[in-house]
The first five atom37 places (N, CA, C, CB, O) and aatype in JSON, in Angstrom:
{
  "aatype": [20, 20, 20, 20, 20, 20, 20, 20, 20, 20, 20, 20, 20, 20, 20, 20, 20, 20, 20, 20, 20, 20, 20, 20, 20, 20, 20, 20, 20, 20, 20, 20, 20, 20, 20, 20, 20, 20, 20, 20, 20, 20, 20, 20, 20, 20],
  "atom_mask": [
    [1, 1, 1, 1, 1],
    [1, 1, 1, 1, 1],
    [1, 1, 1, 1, 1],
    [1, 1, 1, 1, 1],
    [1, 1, 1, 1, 1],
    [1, 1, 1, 1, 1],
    [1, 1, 1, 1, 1],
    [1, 1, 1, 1, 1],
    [1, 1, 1, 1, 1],
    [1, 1, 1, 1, 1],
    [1, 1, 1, 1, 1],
    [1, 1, 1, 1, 1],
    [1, 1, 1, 1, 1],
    [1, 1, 1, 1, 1],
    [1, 1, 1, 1, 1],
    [1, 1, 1, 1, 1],
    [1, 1, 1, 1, 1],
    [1, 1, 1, 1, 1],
    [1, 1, 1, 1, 1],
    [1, 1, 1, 1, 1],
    [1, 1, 1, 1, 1],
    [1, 1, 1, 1, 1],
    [1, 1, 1, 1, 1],
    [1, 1, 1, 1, 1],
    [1, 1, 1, 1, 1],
    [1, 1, 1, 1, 1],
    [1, 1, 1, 1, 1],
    [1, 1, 1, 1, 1],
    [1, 1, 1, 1, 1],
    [1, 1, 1, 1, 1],
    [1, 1, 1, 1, 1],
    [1, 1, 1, 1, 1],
    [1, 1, 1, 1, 1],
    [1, 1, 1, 1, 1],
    [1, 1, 1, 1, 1],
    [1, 1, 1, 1, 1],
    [1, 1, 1, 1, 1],
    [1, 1, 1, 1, 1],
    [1, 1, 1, 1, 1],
    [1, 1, 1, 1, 1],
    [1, 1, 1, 1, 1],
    [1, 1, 1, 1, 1],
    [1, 1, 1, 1, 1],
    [1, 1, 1, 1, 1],
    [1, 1, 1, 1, 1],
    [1, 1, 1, 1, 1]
  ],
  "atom_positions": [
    [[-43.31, 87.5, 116.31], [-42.34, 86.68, 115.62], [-43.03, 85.43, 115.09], [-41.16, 86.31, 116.56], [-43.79, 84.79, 115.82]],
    [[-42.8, 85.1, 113.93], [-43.47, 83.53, 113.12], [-41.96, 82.74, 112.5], [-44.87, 84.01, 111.32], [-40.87, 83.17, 112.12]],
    [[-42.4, 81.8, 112.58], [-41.44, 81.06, 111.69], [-41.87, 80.62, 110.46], [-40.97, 79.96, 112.28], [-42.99, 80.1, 110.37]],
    [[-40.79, 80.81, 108.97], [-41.06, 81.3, 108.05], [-40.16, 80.26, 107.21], [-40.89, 82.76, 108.07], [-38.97, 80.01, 107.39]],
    [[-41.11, 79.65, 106.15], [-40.3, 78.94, 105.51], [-40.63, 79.14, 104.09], [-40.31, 77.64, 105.96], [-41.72, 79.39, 103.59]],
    [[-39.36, 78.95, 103.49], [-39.16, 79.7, 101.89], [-38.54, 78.88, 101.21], [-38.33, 81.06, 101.71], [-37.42, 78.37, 101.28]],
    [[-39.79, 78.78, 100.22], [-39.3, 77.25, 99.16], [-39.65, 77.48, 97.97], [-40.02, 75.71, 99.47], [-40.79, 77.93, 97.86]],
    [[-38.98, 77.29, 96.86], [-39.42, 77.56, 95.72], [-38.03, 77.15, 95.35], [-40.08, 78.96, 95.38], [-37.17, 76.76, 96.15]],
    [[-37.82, 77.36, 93.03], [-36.86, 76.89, 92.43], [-35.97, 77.63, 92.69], [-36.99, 76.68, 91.29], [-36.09, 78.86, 92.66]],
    [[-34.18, 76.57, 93.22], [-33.29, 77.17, 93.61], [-32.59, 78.18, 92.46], [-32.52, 76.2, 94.17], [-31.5, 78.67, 92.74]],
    [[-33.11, 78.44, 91.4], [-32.69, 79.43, 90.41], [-32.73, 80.49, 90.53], [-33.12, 79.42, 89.5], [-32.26, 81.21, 89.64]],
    [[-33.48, 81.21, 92.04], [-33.78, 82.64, 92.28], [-33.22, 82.81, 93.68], [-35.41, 83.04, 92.16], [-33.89, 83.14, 94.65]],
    [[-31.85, 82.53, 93.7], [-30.85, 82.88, 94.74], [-31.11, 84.09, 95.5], [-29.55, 83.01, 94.16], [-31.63, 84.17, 96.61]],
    [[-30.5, 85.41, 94.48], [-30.96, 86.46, 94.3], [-32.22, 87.1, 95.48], [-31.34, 86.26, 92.95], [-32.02, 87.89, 96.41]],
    [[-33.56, 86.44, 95.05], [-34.39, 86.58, 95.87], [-34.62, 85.95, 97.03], [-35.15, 86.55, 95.38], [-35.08, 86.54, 98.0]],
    [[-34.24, 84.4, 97.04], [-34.33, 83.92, 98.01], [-33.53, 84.59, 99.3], [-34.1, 82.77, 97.68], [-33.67, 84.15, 100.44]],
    [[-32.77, 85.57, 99.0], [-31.68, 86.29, 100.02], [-32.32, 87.21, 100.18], [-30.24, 86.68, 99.67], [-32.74, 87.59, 101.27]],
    [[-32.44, 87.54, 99.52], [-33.52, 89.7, 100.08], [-34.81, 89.09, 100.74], [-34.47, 91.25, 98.03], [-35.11, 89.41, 101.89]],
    [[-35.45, 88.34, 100.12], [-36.22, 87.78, 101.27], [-35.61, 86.95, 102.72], [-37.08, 86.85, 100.56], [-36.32, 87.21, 103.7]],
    [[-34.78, 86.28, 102.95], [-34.29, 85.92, 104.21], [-33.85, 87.02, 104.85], [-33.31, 84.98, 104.18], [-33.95, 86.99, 106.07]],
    [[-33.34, 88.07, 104.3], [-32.94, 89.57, 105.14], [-33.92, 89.99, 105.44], [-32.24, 90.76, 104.49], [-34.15, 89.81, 106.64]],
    [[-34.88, 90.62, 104.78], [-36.37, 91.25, 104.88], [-36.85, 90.42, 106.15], [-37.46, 90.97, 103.37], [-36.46, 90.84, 107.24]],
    [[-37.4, 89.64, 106.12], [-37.84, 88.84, 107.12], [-37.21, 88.71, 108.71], [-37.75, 87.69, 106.51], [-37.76, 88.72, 109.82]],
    [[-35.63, 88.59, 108.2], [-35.04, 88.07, 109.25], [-34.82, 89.29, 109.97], [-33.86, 87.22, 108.97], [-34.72, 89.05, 111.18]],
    [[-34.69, 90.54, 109.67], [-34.5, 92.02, 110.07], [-35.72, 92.03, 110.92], [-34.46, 93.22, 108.8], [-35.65, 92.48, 112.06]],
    [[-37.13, 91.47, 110.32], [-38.23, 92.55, 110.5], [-38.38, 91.26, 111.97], [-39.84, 92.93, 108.9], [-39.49, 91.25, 112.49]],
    [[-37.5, 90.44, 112.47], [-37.36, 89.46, 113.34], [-38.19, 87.98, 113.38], [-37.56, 90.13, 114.39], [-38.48, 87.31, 114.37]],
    [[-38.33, 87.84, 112.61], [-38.43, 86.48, 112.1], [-37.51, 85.13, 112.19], [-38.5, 86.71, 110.95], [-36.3, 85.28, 112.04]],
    [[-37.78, 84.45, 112.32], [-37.1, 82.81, 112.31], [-37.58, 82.63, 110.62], [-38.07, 81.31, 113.74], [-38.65, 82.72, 110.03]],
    [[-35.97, 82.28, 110.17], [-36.78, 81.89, 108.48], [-35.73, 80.54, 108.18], [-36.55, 83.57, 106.81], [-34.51, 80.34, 108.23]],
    [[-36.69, 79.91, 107.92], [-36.2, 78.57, 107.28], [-35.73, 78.09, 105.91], [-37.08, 77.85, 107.43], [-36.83, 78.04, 105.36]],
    [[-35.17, 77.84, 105.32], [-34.39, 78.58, 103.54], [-33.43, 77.42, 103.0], [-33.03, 80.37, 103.76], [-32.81, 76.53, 103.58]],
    [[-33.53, 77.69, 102.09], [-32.42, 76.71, 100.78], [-31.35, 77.01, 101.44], [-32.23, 77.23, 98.88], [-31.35, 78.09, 102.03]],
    [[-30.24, 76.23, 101.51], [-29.0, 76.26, 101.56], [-28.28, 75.77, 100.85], [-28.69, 76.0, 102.34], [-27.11, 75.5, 101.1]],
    [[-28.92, 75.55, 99.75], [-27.8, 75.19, 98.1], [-28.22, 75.55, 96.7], [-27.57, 73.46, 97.78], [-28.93, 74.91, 95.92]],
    [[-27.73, 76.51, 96.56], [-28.37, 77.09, 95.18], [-27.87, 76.17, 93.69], [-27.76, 78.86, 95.02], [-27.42, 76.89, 92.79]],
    [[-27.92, 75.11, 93.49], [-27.32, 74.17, 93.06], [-27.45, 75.03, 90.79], [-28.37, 72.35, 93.82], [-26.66, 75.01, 89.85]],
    [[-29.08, 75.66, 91.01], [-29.06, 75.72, 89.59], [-28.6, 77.22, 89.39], [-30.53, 75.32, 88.89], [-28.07, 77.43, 88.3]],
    [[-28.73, 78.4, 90.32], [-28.31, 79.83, 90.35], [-26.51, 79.74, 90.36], [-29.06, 80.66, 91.9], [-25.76, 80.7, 90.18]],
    [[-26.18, 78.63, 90.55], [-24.47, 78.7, 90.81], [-24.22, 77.79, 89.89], [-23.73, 78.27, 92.38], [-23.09, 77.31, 90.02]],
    [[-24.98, 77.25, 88.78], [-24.25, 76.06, 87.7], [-24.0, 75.44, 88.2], [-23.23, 76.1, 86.89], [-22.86, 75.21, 87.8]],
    [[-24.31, 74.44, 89.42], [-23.3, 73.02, 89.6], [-24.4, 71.98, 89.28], [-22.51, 72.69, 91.39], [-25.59, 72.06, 89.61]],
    [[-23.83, 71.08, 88.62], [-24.49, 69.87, 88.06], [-24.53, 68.66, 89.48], [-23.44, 69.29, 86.53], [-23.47, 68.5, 90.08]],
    [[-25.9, 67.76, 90.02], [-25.57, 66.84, 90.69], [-25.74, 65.46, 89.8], [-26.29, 66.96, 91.91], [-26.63, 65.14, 89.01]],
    [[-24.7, 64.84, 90.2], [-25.14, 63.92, 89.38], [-24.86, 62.74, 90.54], [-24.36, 63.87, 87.82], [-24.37, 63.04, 91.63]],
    [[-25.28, 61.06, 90.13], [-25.64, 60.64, 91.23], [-24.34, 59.33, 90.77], [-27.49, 60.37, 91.52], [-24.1, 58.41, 91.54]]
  ]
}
């Protein structure tokens, strides 16, 4: 088991999920985006 962290542009939701399954199946600890801010259109504004 490793712990696994997955970072890249939140625009690839999509993947960022088949990879947290993949991983997390094959028993892994995975560490991950929890806001897909540009794959879901929401604008932040400040």
């Amino acid at each position: 088991m490793q712990v696994i962290t997955l970072c890249g542009s939140t625009k690839f939701k999509a993947q960022f999920r088949e990879a947290e399954a993949s991983l997390t199946l094959s028993g892994h600890i995975v560490l991950s985006v929890g806001f897909f801010e540009q794959s879901d259109g929401i604008e932040i504004t400040e």
